[in-house]
PDB file of C-alpha atoms in Angstrom:
ATOM      1  CA  MET P   1      -0.537   8.035 -32.443  1.00 77.00           C
ATOM      2  CA  SER P   2      -2.405   4.785 -33.097  1.00 81.00           C
ATOM      3  CA  PHE P   3       0.320   2.938 -31.163  1.00 83.00           C
ATOM      4  CA  LEU P   4      -0.342   5.204 -28.184  1.00 85.00           C
ATOM      5  CA  ILE P   5      -4.079   4.527 -28.395  1.00 85.00           C
ATOM      6  CA  VAL P   6      -3.408   0.771 -28.488  1.00 85.00           C
ATOM      7  CA  VAL P   7      -1.139   1.091 -25.440  1.00 85.00           C
ATOM      8  CA  VAL P   8      -3.776   3.086 -23.523  1.00 82.00           C
ATOM      9  CA  ILE P   9      -6.518   0.588 -24.454  1.00 80.00           C
ATOM     10  CA  LEU P  10      -4.283  -2.338 -23.499  1.00 80.00           C
ATOM     11  CA  TYR P  11      -3.465  -0.671 -20.183  1.00 79.00           C
ATOM     12  CA  TRP P  12      -7.144  -0.169 -19.304  1.00 70.00           C
ATOM     13  CA  TRP P  13      -8.026  -3.678 -20.461  1.00 69.00           C
ATOM     14  CA  LEU P  14      -5.304  -5.208 -18.301  1.00 70.00           C
ATOM     15  CA  ARG P  15      -6.261  -2.929 -15.402  1.00 64.00           C
ATOM     16  CA  SER P  16      -9.901  -3.940 -15.589  1.00 58.00           C
ATOM     17  CA  ARG P  17      -8.905  -7.637 -15.539  1.00 58.00           C
ATOM     18  CA  ARG P  18      -6.480  -7.292 -12.646  1.00 59.00           C
ATOM     19  CA  LYS P  19      -7.597  -8.573  -9.282  1.00 56.00           C
ATOM     20  CA  PRO P  20      -8.195  -5.564  -6.999  1.00 56.00           C
ATOM     21  CA  LYS P  21      -5.819  -4.957  -4.103  1.00 72.00           C
ATOM     22  CA  LEU P  22      -8.745  -5.195  -1.708  1.00 76.00           C
ATOM     23  CA  SER P  23     -11.992  -6.978  -2.373  1.00 76.00           C
ATOM     24  CA  PRO P  24     -14.944  -7.244   0.013  1.00 81.00           C
ATOM     25  CA  TYR P  25     -14.863 -10.619   1.793  1.00 87.00           C
ATOM     26  CA  MET P  26     -17.783 -10.100   4.150  1.00 86.00           C
ATOM     27  CA  LEU P  27     -20.387  -7.376   4.516  1.00 85.00           C
ATOM     28  CA  GLU P  28     -22.320  -6.671   7.708  1.00 85.00           C
ATOM     29  CA  GLN P  29     -22.264 -10.260   8.891  1.00 88.00           C
ATOM     30  CA  PHE P  30     -23.082 -10.934  12.516  1.00 92.00           C
ATOM     31  CA  LEU P  31     -20.226 -12.716  14.299  1.00 94.00           C
ATOM     32  CA  LYS P  32     -20.181 -14.202  17.759  1.00 94.00           C
ATOM     33  CA  ILE P  33     -17.506 -15.891  19.879  1.00 95.00           C
ATOM     34  CA  THR P  34     -17.347 -17.289  23.379  1.00 94.00           C
ATOM     35  CA  ASP P  35     -13.630 -17.921  23.572  1.00 89.00           C
ATOM     36  CA  PRO P  36     -11.512 -16.199  24.968  1.00 91.00           C
ATOM     37  CA  ILE P  37     -14.425 -13.940  26.028  1.00 94.00           C
ATOM     38  CA  PRO P  38     -18.056 -13.735  24.881  1.00 95.00           C
ATOM     39  CA  LEU P  39     -18.185 -11.025  22.239  1.00 95.00           C
ATOM     40  CA  CYS P  40     -20.350 -10.268  19.248  1.00 95.00           C
ATOM     41  CA  GLY P  41     -20.567  -7.675  16.522  1.00 94.00           C
ATOM     42  CA  LYS P  42     -21.273  -6.916  12.923  1.00 92.00           C
ATOM     43  CA  PRO P  43     -18.290  -5.409  11.054  1.00 93.00           C
ATOM     44  CA  ASP P  44     -19.366  -3.119   8.207  1.00 91.00           C
ATOM     45  CA  VAL P  45     -16.851  -4.751   5.902  1.00 90.00           C
ATOM     46  CA  VAL P  46     -14.058  -7.302   5.982  1.00 91.00           C
ATOM     47  CA  TRP P  47     -11.605  -6.865   3.122  1.00 90.00           C
ATOM     48  CA  LYS P  48      -9.516  -9.589   1.563  1.00 87.00           C
ATOM     49  CA  THR P  49      -6.093  -8.717   0.185  1.00 87.00           C
ATOM     50  CA  ARG P  50      -4.473 -10.418  -2.813  1.00 82.00           C
ATOM     51  CA  ASP P  51      -2.471 -12.663  -0.466  1.00 87.00           C
ATOM     52  CA  GLY P  52      -5.606 -13.760   1.421  1.00 89.00           C
ATOM     53  CA  THR P  53      -5.149 -11.658   4.570  1.00 92.00           C
ATOM     54  CA  LEU P  54      -8.367 -10.239   5.990  1.00 94.00           C
ATOM     55  CA  ILE P  55      -8.650  -6.608   7.103  1.00 94.00           C
ATOM     56  CA  VAL P  56     -11.558  -5.240   9.115  1.00 95.00           C
ATOM     57  CA  GLY P  57     -13.189  -1.967   8.115  1.00 94.00           C
ATOM     58  CA  ASP P  58     -15.789   0.294   9.629  1.00 93.00           C
ATOM     59  CA  TYR P  59     -17.741   3.071   7.965  1.00 91.00           C
ATOM     60  CA  LYS P  60     -18.188   6.463   9.642  1.00 89.00           C
ATOM     61  CA  SER P  61     -20.682   8.893   8.206  1.00 84.00           C
ATOM     62  CA  ARG P  62     -18.558  11.990   8.753  1.00 83.00           C
ATOM     63  CA  GLU P  63     -15.927  13.818   6.760  1.00 79.00           C
ATOM     64  CA  ASN P  64     -13.669  14.750   9.678  1.00 85.00           C
ATOM     65  CA  GLN P  65     -10.901  12.173   9.609  1.00 86.00           C
ATOM     66  CA  GLN P  66     -10.062  12.098  13.280  1.00 89.00           C
ATOM     67  CA  VAL P  67     -10.063   8.591  14.718  1.00 92.00           C
ATOM     68  CA  TYR P  68     -11.440   8.217  18.236  1.00 92.00           C
ATOM     69  CA  GLU P  69     -10.451   5.697  20.888  1.00 92.00           C
ATOM     70  CA  SER P  70     -13.928   4.136  20.827  1.00 93.00           C
ATOM     71  CA  GLU P  71     -13.506   3.386  17.114  1.00 94.00           C
ATOM     72  CA  VAL P  72     -10.186   1.663  17.700  1.00 96.00           C
ATOM     73  CA  ILE P  73     -11.850  -0.486  20.382  1.00 96.00           C
ATOM     74  CA  GLN P  74     -14.749  -1.347  18.065  1.00 96.00           C
ATOM     75  CA  LEU P  75     -12.438  -2.313  15.188  1.00 96.00           C
ATOM     76  CA  SER P  76     -10.199  -4.318  17.533  1.00 97.00           C
ATOM     77  CA  VAL P  77     -13.204  -6.345  18.705  1.00 96.00           C
ATOM     78  CA  TYR P  78     -14.157  -6.953  15.063  1.00 97.00           C
ATOM     79  CA  LYS P  79     -10.624  -8.123  14.369  1.00 96.00           C
ATOM     80  CA  LEU P  80     -10.819 -10.623  17.239  1.00 96.00           C
ATOM     81  CA  LEU P  81     -14.229 -11.845  16.026  1.00 96.00           C
ATOM     82  CA  VAL P  82     -12.963 -12.344  12.459  1.00 96.00           C
ATOM     83  CA  GLU P  83      -9.760 -14.014  13.653  1.00 95.00           C
ATOM     84  CA  ARG P  84     -11.686 -16.530  15.782  1.00 95.00           C
ATOM     85  CA  THR P  85     -14.419 -17.328  13.264  1.00 95.00           C
ATOM     86  CA  GLN P  86     -12.722 -17.315   9.848  1.00 94.00           C
ATOM     87  CA  ASN P  87      -9.517 -19.336  10.334  1.00 90.00           C
ATOM     88  CA  LYS P  88      -7.632 -16.973   8.060  1.00 93.00           C
ATOM     89  CA  PRO P  89      -4.821 -14.532   8.806  1.00 94.00           C
ATOM     90  CA  VAL P  90      -6.136 -11.147   9.945  1.00 95.00           C
ATOM     91  CA  ALA P  91      -4.079  -7.948   9.721  1.00 95.00           C
ATOM     92  CA  ASP P  92      -3.209  -6.149  12.959  1.00 94.00           C
ATOM     93  CA  TYR P  93      -4.652  -2.973  11.478  1.00 95.00           C
ATOM     94  CA  GLY P  94      -8.010  -1.971  10.127  1.00 95.00           C
ATOM     95  CA  PHE P  95      -9.561   0.763   8.040  1.00 93.00           C
ATOM     96  CA  ILE P  96     -11.950   3.514   8.998  1.00 93.00           C
ATOM     97  CA  HIS P  97     -13.888   4.607   5.914  1.00 89.00           C
ATOM     98  CA  PHE P  98     -15.206   8.147   5.819  1.00 87.00           C
ATOM     99  CA  LYS P  99     -18.090   9.735   3.973  1.00 79.00           C
ATOM    100  CA  ASN P 100     -15.856  11.459   1.417  1.00 69.00           C
ATOM    101  CA  ARG P 101     -14.475   8.074   0.266  1.00 69.00           C
ATOM    102  CA  ASN P 102     -11.265   8.540   2.226  1.00 79.00           C
ATOM    103  CA  MET P 103     -10.026   5.851   4.539  1.00 85.00           C
ATOM    104  CA  LYS P 104      -7.545   5.798   7.375  1.00 91.00           C
ATOM    105  CA  LYS P 105      -5.362   2.948   8.540  1.00 92.00           C
ATOM    106  CA  VAL P 106      -5.638   2.285  12.260  1.00 94.00           C
ATOM    107  CA  TYR P 107      -3.454  -0.026  14.360  1.00 95.00           C
ATOM    108  CA  LEU P 108      -5.553  -2.229  16.595  1.00 96.00           C
ATOM    109  CA  MET P 109      -5.446  -3.386  20.178  1.00 96.00           C
ATOM    110  CA  LYS P 110      -3.972  -6.731  21.132  1.00 95.00           C
ATOM    111  CA  GLU P 111      -6.137  -9.606  22.331  1.00 95.00           C
ATOM    112  CA  LYS P 112      -4.843  -9.218  25.919  1.00 96.00           C
ATOM    113  CA  GLU P 113      -5.885  -5.553  25.942  1.00 96.00           C
ATOM    114  CA  ILE P 114      -9.395  -6.381  24.696  1.00 96.00           C
ATOM    115  CA  ILE P 115      -9.793  -9.045  27.372  1.00 96.00           C
ATOM    116  CA  ALA P 116      -8.668  -6.561  30.053  1.00 96.00           C
ATOM    117  CA  LEU P 117     -11.099  -3.962  28.719  1.00 96.00           C
ATOM    118  CA  TYR P 118     -13.936  -6.504  28.729  1.00 96.00           C
ATOM    119  CA  HIS P 119     -13.322  -7.242  32.418  1.00 96.00           C
ATOM    120  CA  ARG P 120     -13.096  -3.532  33.219  1.00 95.00           C
ATOM    121  CA  TYR P 121     -16.412  -2.999  31.362  1.00 95.00           C
ATOM    122  CA  TRP P 122     -18.209  -5.443  33.665  1.00 95.00           C
ATOM    123  CA  ASN P 123     -16.422  -4.052  36.731  1.00 94.00           C
ATOM    124  CA  VAL P 124     -17.625  -0.540  35.793  1.00 93.00           C
ATOM    125  CA  ILE P 125     -21.183  -1.821  35.376  1.00 93.00           C
ATOM    126  CA  GLY P 126     -21.003  -3.681  38.688  1.00 92.00           C
ATOM    127  CA  GLY P 127     -19.750  -0.517  40.408  1.00 90.00           C
ATOM    128  CA  GLU P 128     -16.611  -2.341  41.522  1.00 91.00           C
ATOM    129  CA  VAL P 129     -14.267   0.311  40.122  1.00 90.00           C
ATOM    130  CA  VAL P 130     -14.510   4.080  39.782  1.00 88.00           C
ATOM    131  CA  ALA P 131     -15.904   4.927  36.360  1.00 86.00           C
ATOM    132  CA  PHE P 132     -13.971   7.685  34.635  1.00 87.00           C
ATOM    133  CA  ALA P 133     -15.801  10.553  32.972  1.00 84.00           C
ATOM    134  CA  ALA P 134     -15.206  11.455  29.321  1.00 84.00           C
ATOM    135  CA  ASP P 135     -11.983  13.309  28.502  1.00 80.00           C
ATOM    136  CA  ASN P 136     -13.673  14.967  25.594  1.00 79.00           C
ATOM    137  CA  LYS P 137     -16.452  17.229  26.872  1.00 78.00           C
ATOM    138  CA  ASN P 138     -18.092  17.244  23.424  1.00 80.00           C
ATOM    139  CA  TYR P 139     -19.435  13.770  24.249  1.00 80.00           C
ATOM    140  CA  CYS P 140     -21.381  15.283  27.166  1.00 84.00           C
ATOM    141  CA  ARG P 141     -23.330  17.611  24.843  1.00 80.00           C
ATOM    142  CA  TYR P 142     -25.360  14.749  23.411  1.00 76.00           C
ATOM    143  CA  CYS P 143     -25.329  12.515  26.478  1.00 82.00           C
ATOM    144  CA  SER P 144     -28.747  11.762  27.934  1.00 81.00           C
ATOM    145  CA  HIS P 145     -27.234  11.482  31.422  1.00 83.00           C
ATOM    146  CA  LYS P 146     -25.650  14.949  31.474  1.00 79.00           C
ATOM    147  CA  HIS P 147     -28.033  16.143  34.229  1.00 79.00           C
ATOM    148  CA  LYS P 148     -27.381  13.140  36.469  1.00 76.00           C
ATOM    149  CA  CYS P 149     -23.612  13.127  35.921  1.00 77.00           C
ATOM    150  CA  SER P 150     -21.626  15.357  38.260  1.00 64.00           C
TER     151      SER P 150
ATOM    152  CA  MET R   1     -19.157 -14.110  31.583  1.00 76.00           C
ATOM    153  CA  ARG R   2     -21.797 -12.245  29.618  1.00 87.00           C
ATOM    154  CA  GLN R   3     -22.026 -11.567  25.888  1.00 91.00           C
ATOM    155  CA  THR R   4     -20.946  -8.036  25.015  1.00 92.00           C
ATOM    156  CA  SER R   5     -21.197  -6.356  21.652  1.00 94.00           C
ATOM    157  CA  ALA R   6     -18.395  -4.420  19.990  1.00 94.00           C
ATOM    158  CA  THR R   7     -20.550  -1.268  20.110  1.00 91.00           C
ATOM    159  CA  GLU R   8     -21.088  -1.610  23.869  1.00 92.00           C
ATOM    160  CA  LEU R   9     -17.422  -2.212  24.587  1.00 93.00           C
ATOM    161  CA  ALA R  10     -16.474   0.725  22.341  1.00 93.00           C
ATOM    162  CA  LYS R  11     -18.361   3.057  24.702  1.00 91.00           C
ATOM    163  CA  MET R  12     -15.548   2.459  27.193  1.00 93.00           C
ATOM    164  CA  GLY R  13     -13.368   4.585  24.936  1.00 92.00           C
ATOM    165  CA  LYS R  14     -15.805   7.490  25.231  1.00 89.00           C
ATOM    166  CA  CYS R  15     -17.029   7.608  28.796  1.00 91.00           C
ATOM    167  CA  GLU R  16     -17.080   4.932  31.487  1.00 91.00           C
ATOM    168  CA  ARG R  17     -19.716   6.872  33.444  1.00 90.00           C
ATOM    169  CA  GLN R  18     -22.005   6.692  30.440  1.00 89.00           C
ATOM    170  CA  VAL R  19     -21.495   2.918  30.318  1.00 90.00           C
ATOM    171  CA  TYR R  20     -22.549   2.677  33.987  1.00 90.00           C
ATOM    172  CA  LEU R  21     -25.517   5.045  33.635  1.00 89.00           C
ATOM    173  CA  ASP R  22     -26.742   3.469  30.379  1.00 87.00           C
ATOM    174  CA  HIS R  23     -26.743   0.068  32.037  1.00 88.00           C
ATOM    175  CA  HIS R  24     -28.523   1.162  35.216  1.00 87.00           C
ATOM    176  CA  HIS R  25     -30.875   3.877  33.927  1.00 84.00           C
ATOM    177  CA  GLY R  26     -31.333   2.858  30.305  1.00 82.00           C
ATOM    178  CA  GLU R  27     -30.042   4.542  27.200  1.00 77.00           C
ATOM    179  CA  ASP R  28     -31.980   7.493  25.872  1.00 71.00           C
ATOM    180  CA  THR R  29     -31.138   8.111  22.217  1.00 70.00           C
ATOM    181  CA  SER R  30     -33.557  11.004  21.656  1.00 69.00           C
ATOM    182  CA  LEU R  31     -30.694  13.530  21.505  1.00 64.00           C
ATOM    183  CA  THR R  32     -28.794  11.486  18.934  1.00 68.00           C
ATOM    184  CA  ALA R  33     -31.758  10.042  16.997  1.00 73.00           C
ATOM    185  CA  THR R  34     -31.170  12.282  13.965  1.00 74.00           C
ATOM    186  CA  PHE R  35     -27.486  11.316  13.776  1.00 74.00           C
ATOM    187  CA  ILE R  36     -28.351   7.632  14.146  1.00 76.00           C
ATOM    188  CA  LYS R  37     -30.958   7.811  11.363  1.00 75.00           C
ATOM    189  CA  ARG R  38     -28.576   9.606   9.003  1.00 76.00           C
ATOM    190  CA  GLY R  39     -25.755   7.224   9.900  1.00 78.00           C
ATOM    191  CA  ASN R  40     -27.920   4.163   9.191  1.00 77.00           C
ATOM    192  CA  HIS R  41     -28.898   5.540   5.799  1.00 74.00           C
ATOM    193  CA  GLU R  42     -25.273   6.208   4.881  1.00 78.00           C
ATOM    194  CA  HIS R  43     -24.221   2.770   6.106  1.00 79.00           C
ATOM    195  CA  GLU R  44     -26.769   1.260   3.740  1.00 75.00           C
ATOM    196  CA  GLN R  45     -25.325   3.295   0.859  1.00 72.00           C
ATOM    197  CA  PHE R  46     -21.795   2.186   1.731  1.00 76.00           C
ATOM    198  CA  ASN R  47     -22.960  -1.411   1.847  1.00 74.00           C
ATOM    199  CA  ARG R  48     -24.702  -1.109  -1.524  1.00 67.00           C
ATOM    200  CA  GLN R  49     -21.544   0.304  -3.098  1.00 67.00           C
ATOM    201  CA  LEU R  50     -19.458  -2.616  -1.863  1.00 69.00           C
ATOM    202  CA  SER R  51     -21.974  -5.319  -2.655  1.00 62.00           C
ATOM    203  CA  GLY R  52     -22.077  -4.318  -6.328  1.00 54.00           C
ATOM    204  CA  LYS R  53     -25.631  -3.038  -6.023  1.00 52.00           C
ATOM    205  CA  ASP R  54     -24.222   0.439  -6.416  1.00 52.00           C
ATOM    206  CA  LYS R  55     -26.227   2.476  -8.838  1.00 49.00           C
ATOM    207  CA  ARG R  56     -23.232   4.650  -9.775  1.00 59.00           C
ATOM    208  CA  CYS R  57     -23.428   7.102 -12.551  1.00 64.00           C
ATOM    209  CA  PHE R  58     -21.486   9.938 -10.989  1.00 72.00           C
ATOM    210  CA  ILE R  59     -21.823  12.747 -13.534  1.00 83.00           C
ATOM    211  CA  ALA R  60     -25.491  12.100 -14.304  1.00 83.00           C
ATOM    212  CA  THR R  61     -26.196  11.889 -10.559  1.00 78.00           C
ATOM    213  CA  ALA R  62     -24.480  15.252  -9.996  1.00 78.00           C
ATOM    214  CA  ILE R  63     -26.424  16.821 -12.867  1.00 82.00           C
ATOM    215  CA  PHE R  64     -29.893  15.238 -12.682  1.00 81.00           C
ATOM    216  CA  GLY R  65     -30.077  13.591  -9.239  1.00 72.00           C
ATOM    217  CA  ILE R  66     -29.631  10.036  -7.964  1.00 63.00           C
ATOM    218  CA  ASP R  67     -32.965   8.608  -9.132  1.00 60.00           C
ATOM    219  CA  ALA R  68     -33.852  10.970 -11.991  1.00 72.00           C
ATOM    220  CA  ILE R  69     -35.260   9.514 -15.217  1.00 80.00           C
ATOM    221  CA  GLU R  70     -32.205  10.701 -17.172  1.00 83.00           C
ATOM    222  CA  THR R  71     -29.817   9.048 -14.699  1.00 80.00           C
ATOM    223  CA  ASN R  72     -31.724   5.783 -14.944  1.00 77.00           C
ATOM    224  CA  ILE R  73     -31.685   5.939 -18.770  1.00 84.00           C
ATOM    225  CA  LEU R  74     -27.910   6.377 -18.704  1.00 85.00           C
ATOM    226  CA  ARG R  75     -27.576   3.468 -16.269  1.00 80.00           C
ATOM    227  CA  GLU R  76     -29.685   1.382 -18.634  1.00 79.00           C
ATOM    228  CA  PHE R  77     -27.400   2.400 -21.511  1.00 83.00           C
ATOM    229  CA  ARG R  78     -24.384   1.318 -19.457  1.00 82.00           C
ATOM    230  CA  ASP R  79     -25.945  -2.014 -18.449  1.00 76.00           C
ATOM    231  CA  VAL R  80     -27.275  -2.894 -21.917  1.00 78.00           C
ATOM    232  CA  HIS R  81     -24.649  -1.497 -24.285  1.00 83.00           C
ATOM    233  CA  LEU R  82     -21.419  -1.292 -22.316  1.00 83.00           C
ATOM    234  CA  ILE R  83     -21.168  -3.837 -19.494  1.00 75.00           C
ATOM    235  CA  PRO R  84     -21.868  -6.947 -21.636  1.00 76.00           C
ATOM    236  CA  TYR R  85     -18.909  -6.195 -23.943  1.00 81.00           C
ATOM    237  CA  SER R  86     -15.210  -6.087 -23.127  1.00 81.00           C
ATOM    238  CA  PRO R  87     -14.511  -2.651 -24.729  1.00 85.00           C
ATOM    239  CA  GLY R  88     -17.645  -1.351 -23.000  1.00 83.00           C
ATOM    240  CA  ARG R  89     -16.393  -2.583 -19.632  1.00 81.00           C
ATOM    241  CA  MET R  90     -13.086  -0.863 -20.345  1.00 83.00           C
ATOM    242  CA  ILE R  91     -14.853   2.409 -21.117  1.00 86.00           C
ATOM    243  CA  THR R  92     -16.970   2.031 -17.950  1.00 82.00           C
ATOM    244  CA  SER R  93     -13.880   1.385 -15.845  1.00 80.00           C
ATOM    245  CA  LEU R  94     -12.136   4.393 -17.390  1.00 84.00           C
ATOM    246  CA  TYR R  95     -15.247   6.483 -16.767  1.00 84.00           C
ATOM    247  CA  TYR R  96     -15.457   5.397 -13.109  1.00 79.00           C
ATOM    248  CA  SER R  97     -11.830   6.317 -12.528  1.00 78.00           C
ATOM    249  CA  ILE R  98     -12.097   9.827 -13.966  1.00 82.00           C
ATOM    250  CA  SER R  99     -15.699  10.813 -13.253  1.00 82.00           C
ATOM    251  CA  PRO R 100     -15.277  11.549  -9.502  1.00 77.00           C
ATOM    252  CA  TYR R 101     -12.724  14.245 -10.495  1.00 81.00           C
ATOM    253  CA  ILE R 102     -15.117  15.661 -13.099  1.00 84.00           C
ATOM    254  CA  VAL R 103     -17.871  15.721 -10.463  1.00 80.00           C
ATOM    255  CA  ASN R 104     -15.560  17.674  -8.129  1.00 79.00           C
ATOM    256  CA  VAL R 105     -15.014  20.256 -10.870  1.00 85.00           C
ATOM    257  CA  ILE R 106     -18.776  20.430 -11.557  1.00 83.00           C
ATOM    258  CA  GLU R 107     -19.459  20.968  -7.862  1.00 78.00           C
ATOM    259  CA  ARG R 108     -16.865  23.738  -7.755  1.00 83.00           C
ATOM    260  CA  TYR R 109     -18.153  25.471 -10.902  1.00 86.00           C
ATOM    261  CA  PRO R 110     -21.925  24.790 -11.058  1.00 83.00           C
ATOM    262  CA  VAL R 111     -22.180  26.812 -14.293  1.00 87.00           C
ATOM    263  CA  LEU R 112     -20.680  23.763 -16.030  1.00 88.00           C
ATOM    264  CA  LYS R 113     -23.909  21.897 -15.298  1.00 86.00           C
ATOM    265  CA  ILE R 114     -25.648  23.806 -18.106  1.00 88.00           C
ATOM    266  CA  PRO R 115     -23.572  22.568 -21.092  1.00 90.00           C
ATOM    267  CA  ILE R 116     -23.153  19.077 -19.551  1.00 90.00           C
ATOM    268  CA  ARG R 117     -26.903  18.793 -18.949  1.00 89.00           C
ATOM    269  CA  ALA R 118     -27.564  19.840 -22.558  1.00 90.00           C
ATOM    270  CA  ALA R 119     -24.981  17.368 -23.894  1.00 91.00           C
ATOM    271  CA  LEU R 120     -26.372  14.480 -21.826  1.00 90.00           C
ATOM    272  CA  ARG R 121     -29.951  15.284 -22.886  1.00 89.00           C
ATOM    273  CA  TRP R 122     -28.844  15.375 -26.527  1.00 90.00           C
ATOM    274  CA  PHE R 123     -27.142  11.999 -26.036  1.00 89.00           C
ATOM    275  CA  ILE R 124     -30.235  10.499 -24.390  1.00 87.00           C
ATOM    276  CA  ARG R 125     -32.521  11.831 -27.147  1.00 86.00           C
ATOM    277  CA  SER R 126     -30.306  10.537 -29.945  1.00 84.00           C
ATOM    278  CA  TRP R 127     -29.906   7.122 -28.299  1.00 74.00           C
ATOM    279  CA  ARG R 128     -33.603   6.503 -27.626  1.00 67.00           C
TER     280      ARG R 128
END
């Protein structure tokens, strides 16, 4: 019995000394780049793995674990910002953290795709291309432009 | 080329028309103000947890409330009598790994709050 207690205590002692799989590397730090495109943002968290790879994470204050396209875009931009400012390897996936302490792994967009989206963004604003309406009509419920939008 | 934030670019994944209209007519957040306020508060909590400024004490928080006197006394007990010592840190780490499950059980069966509240009050009284 006492041997078992010693083993349990030893296990918890070793566990408490062990380096965590993920430790916070950066919290809500504003990042800005101009190359390849001018982007900025403030990732909620950047994790560091035991092997030194950085992983971007974003917190969502909801329990529903569905991941939306806009969140993948946001995380992908964060990944590009971290990659260009930290000179450390960055994982091609990120984490979405939910209110109930769950997290979901999300594969991110490639740099080329972000650059293309950036150009489309400014083309939409300039009225040079037809702007698509939301696929998900739930977005329209809380949109302040719902009366103007046909 | 103009500076664009991750949040702005992310709107492209929701609705391109909204991106256009926000830019030309301004963004009105009155419909989403409540969500934004709640989200900001929860972001702060998330940040506090990760930065080590987390005032965790799961069971006491579930029983007495996040900033109750009893919860703060138990936090003080943890910080003064447990954290400075290696066995204390071990107990704290063990407690943090099992307490979320205990809290789930307490939330499912609120009647359990009565004996746990009494036990914690007895502990606080005998410690002080």
